[in-house]
Amino acid sequence: MSDLTKVLLDEADMPTQWYNLVADLPQPPPPVLHPGTHQPVGPDDLAPLFPMALIGQEVTAERHVDIPGAILDIYRLWRPSPLYRARRLERLLDTPARIYYKYEGVSPAGSHKTNTAVAQAYYNAEEGVRKLTSETGAGQWGSALAFACAQFGVECEIWQVRASYDQKPYRKTMMEVWGATVHPSPSEVTEAGRSVLAKDSASPGSLGIAISEAVEMAAGAPDTKYSLGSVLNHVLLHQTIIGEEALLQLAKVGETPDVIYGCTGGGSNFGGLSFPFLREKLAGNNDVRIVAVEPSACPSLTRGRYTYDYGDTAGLTPLMKMHTLGHDFIPDPIHAGGLRYHGMSPLMSHVYELGLIEAVAKNQMECFDAGVRFARTEGIVPAPEPTHAVAACIEEALRCREAGEEKVILTALCGHGHFDMGAYDRYFAGDLTDYDYPEEKVDQALTRLPDFEV
Ligand SMILES: *Cc1c(COP(=O)(O)O)cnc(C)c1O
């Protein structure tokens, strides 16, 4: 153990490969199925939406994938990202635990999403794609993709979930600064959007609806493709740069984590941080517990069903076997917009079924309280999403205090909250409430799962 507070890696030591956990799993994840035939999808089925390079990464069994030089060049704008020891938070909690956080808010768009956005924009540009469409919940993914598209001269069109479009107007402006076009979702621009508005003209939208809109636009235009900011294997692959760096940084200070906590929306920052550590665990080099932290209002891992479902509300995407609350489940409007997704990454779901990770759910009041304690000690104002992980770290550190245990706790502070002051405002004004698991709503949505047996 050293007395460093900020553990930096030299630029020259930045990892140059992404890590693919699939290569080391005892069983491969179940296949993705065609929504019409219910047969495994092939590359041709996905070609209207994704470039071949990303389709290849989606199904690869290679353990490592080289990161192209043009992507490394852009990563170097903010990577390697710092790993901090949360000394002042530890002191506040009076805990013998040592808490480390890998800070991804240093990227131009303010979150980990740029790690995959840059890669996706690069591979699309290489294959001559003119425009990318996508959805954004809290605005972090949309701004990351807008930034990345600007780097490679690709046009960018984004559907932003209505609730966040209204709550976080500066995220929209940020996307526009980087040259993107932004629509509130549901919109009148697409068939999927119009059909939702016909039923509910005041719909607050959802990630599932916004995905339907972006997919519909990409499927209908030959020079346009679609980009997803989480959930898919290639996205988790790109995020492993986080965990690969963290492994090197912890080794530098002679530490091995006993437990990793990460917030999970679609599972990408959590997978990106934890998969390299899981590789080491499977190889017998550590005995780390890996715990996903999700919102109680959208508890896909802890309360969802593990079954084949669509990735979007309209049912345009292939069927993925994942933990799901039902593709037309619309979660309550908690402020962690990035965690309001009905499903969970199929790879993360598979890893959960294999018993390699655990999951817990947290309510938003406890999370905002943790976010404020973190900001007042460590200085960084976390986005509402990673406050879920921070709350779990605090709980663990207090357990360590009771038990007199010196555990090493690791988390990803995957984004800053500079565009979330409205949410903190409402927290201080006492306007926030906890949403319990809406059992009836989920039961209803689960009755509309795709109807077939595998
Ligand atoms: C998008 C986002 C999330 C949720 O997505 P994951 O794929 O689960 O990481 C969490 N935190 C932040 C800051 C985000 O931008």
Coordinates of C-alpha atoms and ligand atoms in Angstrom, one line a residue:
M1 CA 0.0 0.0 0.0
S2 CA 1.4 3.4 -0.9
D3 CA 0.3 6.9 0.3
L4 CA -0.7 8.1 -3.1
T5 CA -4.1 9.7 -3.5
K6 CA -4.2 9.9 -7.3
V7 CA -2.7 6.9 -9.1
L8 CA -1.7 7.8 -12.7
L9 CA -0.5 5.7 -15.5
D10 CA 1.9 7.1 -18.1
E11 CA 0.4 7.6 -21.5
A12 CA 3.0 5.1 -22.8
D13 CA 1.6 2.4 -20.5
M14 CA -2.0 2.8 -21.7
P15 CA -3.4 -0.7 -22.7
T16 CA -3.5 -1.2 -26.4
Q17 CA -6.0 -4.1 -26.5
W18 CA -9.6 -4.6 -25.3
Y19 CA -10.4 -7.7 -23.4
N20 CA -13.2 -10.2 -24.4
L21 CA -14.5 -12.1 -21.4
V22 CA -16.4 -14.6 -23.6
A23 CA -13.0 -16.3 -24.3
D24 CA -12.7 -17.3 -20.6
L25 CA -16.2 -18.2 -19.7
P26 CA -17.1 -21.9 -18.9
Q27 CA -20.1 -21.6 -21.3
P28 CA -20.7 -19.2 -24.2
P29 CA -23.7 -16.8 -23.9
P30 CA -26.9 -17.9 -25.7
P31 CA -27.3 -16.8 -29.3
V32 CA -29.1 -13.6 -30.4
L33 CA -32.3 -14.6 -32.4
H34 CA -34.0 -13.2 -35.5
P35 CA -37.3 -11.6 -34.4
G36 CA -39.1 -13.2 -37.4
T37 CA -37.6 -16.7 -37.7
H38 CA -36.4 -17.2 -34.1
Q39 CA -33.2 -18.6 -35.6
P40 CA -29.8 -17.3 -34.5
V41 CA -29.0 -14.1 -36.4
G42 CA -26.1 -14.0 -38.9
P43 CA -23.9 -11.1 -40.0
D44 CA -26.3 -10.3 -42.9
D45 CA -29.2 -9.8 -40.6
L46 CA -27.3 -7.2 -38.6
A47 CA -25.6 -5.5 -41.6
P48 CA -28.3 -2.9 -42.2
L49 CA -27.6 -1.6 -38.7
F50 CA -23.9 -2.1 -37.9
P51 CA -20.6 -2.0 -39.8
M52 CA -19.0 -5.4 -40.3
A53 CA -16.1 -4.7 -38.0
L54 CA -18.5 -4.2 -35.0
I55 CA -20.6 -7.3 -36.1
G56 CA -17.3 -9.2 -35.9
Q57 CA -16.5 -7.9 -32.5
E58 CA -20.1 -8.8 -31.3
V59 CA -19.5 -12.5 -31.9
T60 CA -15.7 -12.9 -31.6
A61 CA -14.2 -15.5 -29.4
E62 CA -10.8 -13.9 -29.5
R63 CA -9.5 -13.1 -26.0
H64 CA -8.0 -9.7 -27.0
V65 CA -8.8 -7.2 -29.7
D66 CA -6.2 -4.7 -30.8
I67 CA -7.3 -1.1 -30.4
P68 CA -6.6 0.8 -33.8
G69 CA -4.1 3.6 -33.6
A70 CA -6.6 6.3 -34.6
I71 CA -8.8 5.3 -31.6
L72 CA -5.8 5.3 -29.2
D73 CA -4.9 8.8 -30.5
I74 CA -8.3 10.1 -29.4
Y75 CA -8.3 8.1 -26.2
R76 CA -5.0 9.9 -25.3
L77 CA -7.0 13.2 -25.0
W78 CA -8.1 12.0 -21.5
R79 CA -6.8 8.5 -21.0
P80 CA -5.3 6.8 -19.0
S81 CA -8.0 8.1 -16.6
P82 CA -7.0 8.6 -13.0
L83 CA -7.6 6.2 -10.2
Y84 CA -8.2 7.9 -6.8
R85 CA -8.1 6.7 -3.3
A86 CA -11.1 8.3 -1.5
R87 CA -9.2 9.2 1.6
R88 CA -11.4 12.0 2.8
L89 CA -14.6 9.9 2.3
E90 CA -12.9 7.1 4.3
R91 CA -12.1 9.5 7.1
L92 CA -15.7 10.8 7.1
L93 CA -16.9 7.2 7.4
D94 CA -14.2 6.4 10.0
T95 CA -13.6 3.1 8.2
P96 CA -10.6 0.8 8.0
A97 CA -11.6 0.0 4.4
R98 CA -9.7 1.5 1.5
I99 CA -11.9 2.9 -1.2
Y100 CA -10.6 3.4 -4.8
Y101 CA -12.6 5.0 -7.6
K102 CA -11.7 5.0 -11.3
Y103 CA -12.8 8.4 -12.6
E104 CA -14.3 8.4 -16.2
G105 CA -15.7 12.0 -15.9
V106 CA -12.5 13.4 -17.4
S107 CA -13.6 12.5 -20.9
P108 CA -14.8 15.4 -23.2
A109 CA -18.4 14.4 -22.8
G110 CA -18.0 13.7 -19.1
S111 CA -18.6 9.9 -18.8
H112 CA -17.2 6.5 -19.8
K113 CA -19.5 6.5 -22.9
T114 CA -16.8 8.1 -25.1
N115 CA -14.7 4.9 -24.8
T116 CA -17.1 3.1 -27.1
A117 CA -18.4 6.1 -29.0
V118 CA -15.0 6.8 -30.4
A119 CA -14.6 3.2 -31.4
Q120 CA -18.0 3.0 -33.0
A121 CA -17.6 6.2 -35.0
Y122 CA -14.2 5.0 -36.2
Y123 CA -15.4 1.7 -37.6
N124 CA -18.4 3.2 -39.2
A125 CA -16.3 5.9 -40.9
E126 CA -13.8 3.3 -42.1
E127 CA -16.7 1.5 -43.9
G128 CA -18.0 4.7 -45.5
V129 CA -21.0 5.3 -43.4
R130 CA -22.3 8.8 -43.7
K131 CA -24.6 9.1 -40.7
L132 CA -25.2 7.5 -37.3
T133 CA -28.5 7.5 -35.5
S134 CA -28.9 6.7 -31.8
E135 CA -31.0 7.3 -28.7
T136 CA -30.0 8.9 -25.5
G137 CA -31.6 8.7 -22.0
A138 CA -29.8 11.1 -19.7
G139 CA -27.9 12.7 -22.6
Q140 CA -24.5 11.3 -21.8
W141 CA -24.5 8.7 -24.6
G142 CA -25.8 11.2 -27.2
S143 CA -23.2 13.8 -26.3
A144 CA -20.4 11.1 -26.4
L145 CA -21.5 10.0 -29.8
A146 CA -21.8 13.5 -31.1
F147 CA -18.3 14.2 -30.0
A148 CA -17.0 11.0 -31.6
C149 CA -18.8 11.6 -34.9
A150 CA -17.3 15.1 -35.0
Q151 CA -13.8 13.5 -34.8
F152 CA -14.4 11.4 -37.9
G153 CA -16.6 13.6 -40.0
V154 CA -19.7 11.4 -39.6
E155 CA -23.2 13.0 -39.2
C156 CA -25.1 12.3 -36.0
E157 CA -28.9 12.2 -35.3
I158 CA -30.1 11.6 -31.8
W159 CA -33.5 10.8 -30.2
Q160 CA -33.4 12.1 -26.6
V161 CA -36.0 10.7 -24.2
R162 CA -38.6 13.4 -23.7
A163 CA -38.3 13.6 -19.9
S164 CA -34.5 14.2 -20.1
Y165 CA -34.9 16.6 -23.2
D166 CA -37.0 18.8 -20.9
Q167 CA -35.0 18.3 -17.7
K168 CA -31.5 18.6 -19.2
P169 CA -31.6 21.2 -22.1
Y170 CA -27.8 21.8 -21.9
R171 CA -27.1 18.1 -22.8
K172 CA -29.0 18.8 -26.0
T173 CA -27.0 22.0 -26.6
M174 CA -23.8 20.1 -26.0
M175 CA -24.8 17.6 -28.7
E176 CA -25.6 20.5 -31.1
V177 CA -22.2 22.1 -30.3
W178 CA -20.6 18.9 -31.6
G179 CA -22.8 19.1 -34.7
A180 CA -25.5 16.6 -34.0
T181 CA -29.3 16.9 -34.7
V182 CA -31.5 16.2 -31.7
H183 CA -35.1 15.2 -31.5
P184 CA -37.2 14.7 -28.4
S185 CA -38.6 11.1 -28.2
P186 CA -41.3 10.1 -28.9
S187 CA -41.1 12.2 -32.1
E188 CA -43.3 12.8 -35.1
V189 CA -40.3 11.9 -37.3
T190 CA -40.7 8.1 -37.1
E191 CA -43.5 5.6 -37.4
A192 CA -42.6 4.2 -33.9
G193 CA -42.7 7.7 -32.4
R194 CA -46.0 8.6 -34.0
S195 CA -47.7 5.4 -32.8
V196 CA -46.7 6.1 -29.2
L197 CA -47.9 9.7 -29.4
A198 CA -51.2 8.5 -30.9
K199 CA -51.8 6.6 -27.7
D200 CA -50.3 9.1 -25.3
S201 CA -49.5 12.6 -26.6
A202 CA -47.8 13.5 -23.3
S203 CA -45.6 10.4 -23.2
P204 CA -42.4 11.1 -21.2
G205 CA -40.7 8.6 -23.5
S206 CA -38.3 5.8 -22.6
L207 CA -35.0 4.4 -23.8
G208 CA -36.9 1.5 -25.5
I209 CA -39.0 4.0 -27.5
A210 CA -36.1 6.1 -28.5
I211 CA -34.1 3.0 -29.6
S212 CA -37.1 2.1 -31.9
E213 CA -37.0 5.5 -33.5
A214 CA -33.2 5.5 -34.1
V215 CA -33.3 1.9 -35.4
E216 CA -36.2 2.7 -37.8
M217 CA -34.3 5.6 -39.3
A218 CA -31.1 3.7 -39.8
A219 CA -32.9 0.6 -41.2
G220 CA -34.6 2.8 -43.8
A221 CA -31.4 4.5 -45.2
P222 CA -28.5 2.7 -46.9
D223 CA -25.8 5.2 -45.9
T224 CA -27.0 5.4 -42.3
K225 CA -26.2 3.0 -39.5
Y226 CA -27.3 2.7 -35.9
S227 CA -25.1 3.0 -32.8
L228 CA -25.9 1.6 -29.3
G229 CA -24.3 3.0 -26.2
S230 CA -24.6 0.0 -23.9
V231 CA -25.9 -3.6 -23.7
L232 CA -24.1 -5.2 -26.7
N233 CA -21.0 -7.3 -26.5
H234 CA -18.9 -4.9 -28.5
V235 CA -19.8 -2.0 -26.2
L236 CA -18.7 -3.9 -23.1
L237 CA -15.6 -5.0 -25.0
H238 CA -14.6 -1.3 -25.7
Q239 CA -15.2 -0.4 -22.0
T240 CA -12.7 -2.9 -20.7
I241 CA -10.0 -0.3 -21.2
I242 CA -11.3 1.0 -17.8
G243 CA -10.6 -2.3 -16.0
E244 CA -7.3 -2.9 -17.8
E245 CA -6.0 0.5 -16.6
A246 CA -7.4 0.0 -13.1
L247 CA -5.6 -3.4 -12.8
L248 CA -2.3 -1.7 -13.7
Q249 CA -3.0 1.2 -11.4
L250 CA -3.8 -0.9 -8.4
A251 CA -0.8 -3.1 -9.0
K252 CA 1.3 0.1 -8.9
V253 CA 0.2 0.7 -5.3
G254 CA 0.3 -3.0 -4.4
E255 CA -3.5 -3.4 -3.9
T256 CA -6.0 -6.1 -5.0
P257 CA -9.7 -5.4 -4.7
D258 CA -11.8 -7.5 -2.3
V259 CA -15.1 -6.1 -3.8
I260 CA -16.1 -4.1 -6.9
Y261 CA -19.3 -2.2 -7.0
G262 CA -20.6 -0.7 -10.2
C263 CA -23.9 1.0 -11.3
T264 CA -25.8 -0.9 -14.0
G265 CA -28.1 0.5 -16.6
G266 CA -27.2 -1.7 -19.6
G267 CA -24.1 -3.0 -17.9
S268 CA -21.3 -1.3 -19.8
N269 CA -19.3 0.7 -17.3
F270 CA -19.7 -2.1 -14.7
G271 CA -18.6 -4.8 -17.2
G272 CA -15.8 -2.5 -18.5
L273 CA -14.4 -2.1 -15.0
S274 CA -15.0 -5.6 -13.7
F275 CA -14.4 -8.1 -16.6
P276 CA -10.6 -7.8 -16.5
F277 CA -10.7 -8.4 -12.7
L278 CA -13.0 -11.4 -13.3
R279 CA -10.5 -12.8 -15.8
E280 CA -7.9 -12.6 -13.0
K281 CA -10.3 -14.2 -10.6
L282 CA -11.0 -17.1 -13.0
A283 CA -7.3 -17.5 -13.3
G284 CA -7.0 -17.8 -9.5
N285 CA -5.2 -14.4 -9.1
N286 CA -7.7 -12.8 -6.8
D287 CA -10.9 -13.6 -4.9
V288 CA -12.9 -10.4 -5.7
R289 CA -16.7 -10.2 -5.2
I290 CA -18.3 -8.3 -8.1
V291 CA -21.6 -6.6 -7.3
A292 CA -23.9 -4.7 -9.7
V293 CA -25.9 -1.9 -8.2
E294 CA -29.2 -1.1 -10.0
P295 CA -32.1 1.3 -9.1
S296 CA -35.0 -0.1 -7.2
A297 CA -37.3 1.6 -9.7
C298 CA -35.8 -0.4 -12.6
P299 CA -34.5 -3.6 -11.1
S300 CA -33.7 -5.8 -14.2
L301 CA -31.1 -8.1 -12.6
T302 CA -32.6 -8.5 -9.1
R303 CA -36.3 -8.7 -10.1
G304 CA -36.5 -9.1 -13.9
R305 CA -37.0 -12.4 -15.7
Y306 CA -34.1 -14.1 -17.6
T307 CA -35.7 -14.7 -21.0
Y308 CA -35.6 -13.7 -24.7
D309 CA -36.9 -10.2 -25.2
Y310 CA -36.6 -7.3 -27.6
G311 CA -34.1 -4.5 -27.0
D312 CA -36.6 -1.8 -27.9
T313 CA -40.3 -1.0 -27.3
A314 CA -41.6 -1.5 -30.9
G315 CA -39.9 -4.9 -31.2
L316 CA -37.6 -4.0 -34.2
T317 CA -34.4 -5.4 -32.7
P318 CA -33.2 -9.0 -32.6
L319 CA -34.3 -11.1 -29.6
M320 CA -31.7 -11.2 -26.8
K321 CA -31.7 -13.5 -23.8
M322 CA -31.3 -11.2 -20.9
H323 CA -32.8 -10.1 -17.6
T324 CA -35.7 -8.0 -18.6
L325 CA -38.7 -6.2 -17.1
G326 CA -40.5 -6.4 -20.4
H327 CA -39.7 -4.4 -23.5
D328 CA -42.6 -2.0 -23.0
F329 CA -42.0 -1.4 -19.3
I330 CA -41.7 2.4 -18.7
P331 CA -39.8 2.9 -15.4
D332 CA -40.8 5.7 -13.0
P333 CA -39.0 9.0 -13.7
I334 CA -36.0 8.6 -11.4
H335 CA -33.2 11.0 -12.0
A336 CA -30.6 8.4 -12.9
G337 CA -31.8 8.5 -16.5
G338 CA -29.0 6.3 -17.7
L339 CA -30.2 3.4 -15.5
R340 CA -33.8 3.5 -16.8
Y341 CA -33.5 0.6 -19.3
H342 CA -35.9 -2.4 -19.3
G343 CA -33.2 -5.0 -20.0
M344 CA -29.6 -5.8 -19.1
S345 CA -26.7 -6.7 -21.3
P346 CA -27.0 -10.3 -22.4
L347 CA -23.4 -11.0 -21.6
M348 CA -23.8 -9.5 -18.1
S349 CA -27.1 -11.5 -17.6
H350 CA -25.2 -14.7 -18.6
V351 CA -22.4 -13.9 -16.2
Y352 CA -25.0 -13.3 -13.5
E353 CA -26.7 -16.7 -14.3
L354 CA -23.3 -18.4 -14.0
G355 CA -23.0 -17.0 -10.5
L356 CA -19.9 -15.0 -11.2
I357 CA -21.4 -11.7 -10.1
E358 CA -24.0 -10.5 -7.6
A359 CA -26.6 -7.7 -7.8
V360 CA -28.3 -5.4 -5.3
A361 CA -30.9 -2.6 -5.9
K362 CA -30.9 0.9 -4.3
N363 CA -33.5 3.6 -3.9
Q364 CA -32.7 7.1 -5.2
M365 CA -32.8 9.0 -1.9
E366 CA -30.0 6.9 -0.4
C367 CA -28.1 7.4 -3.6
F368 CA -28.4 11.2 -3.7
D369 CA -27.4 11.3 0.0
A370 CA -24.3 9.2 -0.9
G371 CA -23.6 11.6 -3.9
V372 CA -23.7 14.6 -1.6
R373 CA -21.4 13.0 1.0
F374 CA -19.0 12.0 -1.8
A375 CA -19.0 15.6 -3.3
R376 CA -18.4 17.2 0.1
T377 CA -15.4 15.0 0.8
E378 CA -13.9 14.0 -2.6
G379 CA -14.9 17.2 -4.5
I380 CA -16.3 15.6 -7.6
V381 CA -20.0 15.9 -8.1
P382 CA -21.1 12.4 -9.3
A383 CA -23.8 11.9 -12.0
P384 CA -27.0 10.3 -10.4
E385 CA -26.1 7.0 -12.0
P386 CA -22.8 6.3 -10.2
T387 CA -24.3 7.5 -6.9
H388 CA -25.8 4.0 -6.8
A389 CA -22.3 2.5 -6.7
V390 CA -21.1 5.1 -4.3
A391 CA -24.0 4.3 -1.9
A392 CA -23.1 0.6 -2.0
C393 CA -19.4 1.5 -1.3
I394 CA -20.4 3.6 1.7
E395 CA -22.6 0.7 3.0
E396 CA -19.7 -1.7 2.6
A397 CA -17.2 0.7 4.3
L398 CA -19.6 1.1 7.2
R399 CA -19.9 -2.7 7.5
C400 CA -16.1 -2.8 7.5
R401 CA -16.1 -0.3 10.4
E402 CA -18.4 -2.6 12.4
A403 CA -16.4 -5.7 11.6
G404 CA -13.0 -4.0 11.9
E405 CA -12.2 -5.3 8.4
E406 CA -9.6 -3.6 6.1
K407 CA -11.2 -4.4 2.8
V408 CA -10.2 -2.9 -0.5
I409 CA -13.3 -1.5 -2.3
L410 CA -13.2 -0.5 -6.0
T411 CA -15.8 1.3 -8.1
A412 CA -16.1 3.4 -11.3
L413 CA -17.2 7.0 -10.9
C414 CA -18.4 6.7 -14.5
G415 CA -19.5 10.3 -15.0
H416 CA -19.8 13.7 -13.4
G417 CA -23.1 15.4 -12.6
H418 CA -22.5 18.8 -14.0
F419 CA -25.6 18.6 -16.1
D420 CA -27.7 17.1 -13.2
M421 CA -27.9 20.1 -10.9
G422 CA -31.7 20.1 -11.5
A423 CA -31.8 16.7 -9.9
Y424 CA -29.6 17.8 -6.9
D425 CA -31.9 20.9 -6.6
R426 CA -34.9 18.7 -6.3
Y427 CA -33.2 16.5 -3.8
F428 CA -32.4 19.5 -1.6
A429 CA -35.9 20.9 -2.0
G430 CA -37.3 17.6 -0.7
D431 CA -39.1 16.9 -3.9
L432 CA -37.6 13.5 -4.6
T433 CA -39.3 10.3 -3.7
D434 CA -38.3 6.7 -3.7
Y435 CA -40.1 4.4 -6.1
D436 CA -40.6 0.9 -5.0
Y437 CA -40.6 -2.0 -7.4
P438 CA -43.8 -1.5 -9.4
E439 CA -44.8 -5.2 -9.3
E440 CA -48.1 -4.8 -11.2
K441 CA -46.5 -2.7 -14.0
V442 CA -43.8 -5.3 -14.5
D443 CA -46.2 -8.2 -14.3
Q444 CA -48.2 -6.5 -17.1
A445 CA -45.2 -5.8 -19.2
L446 CA -44.0 -9.4 -18.8
T447 CA -47.3 -10.7 -20.2
R448 CA -46.2 -9.1 -23.5
L449 CA -42.9 -10.9 -23.8
P450 CA -42.3 -12.5 -27.3
D451 CA -44.4 -15.6 -27.2
F452 CA -42.3 -18.7 -28.0
E453 CA -40.3 -21.5 -26.4
V454 CA -36.6 -22.0 -27.1
Ligands
LIG1 C1 -25.1 5.6 -19.6 C2 -24.6 5.7 -18.3 C3 -24.8 4.7 -17.3 C4 -25.6 3.5 -17.6 O1 -25.1 2.7 -18.6 P1 -24.1 1.4 -18.4 O2 -24.1 0.8 -19.8 O3 -24.8 0.5 -17.4 O4 -22.8 1.9 -17.9 C5 -24.3 4.9 -16.1 N1 -23.7 6.1 -15.8 C6 -23.4 7.0 -16.6 C7 -22.7 8.2 -16.2 C8 -23.9 6.9 -17.9 O5 -23.6 7.8 -18.8

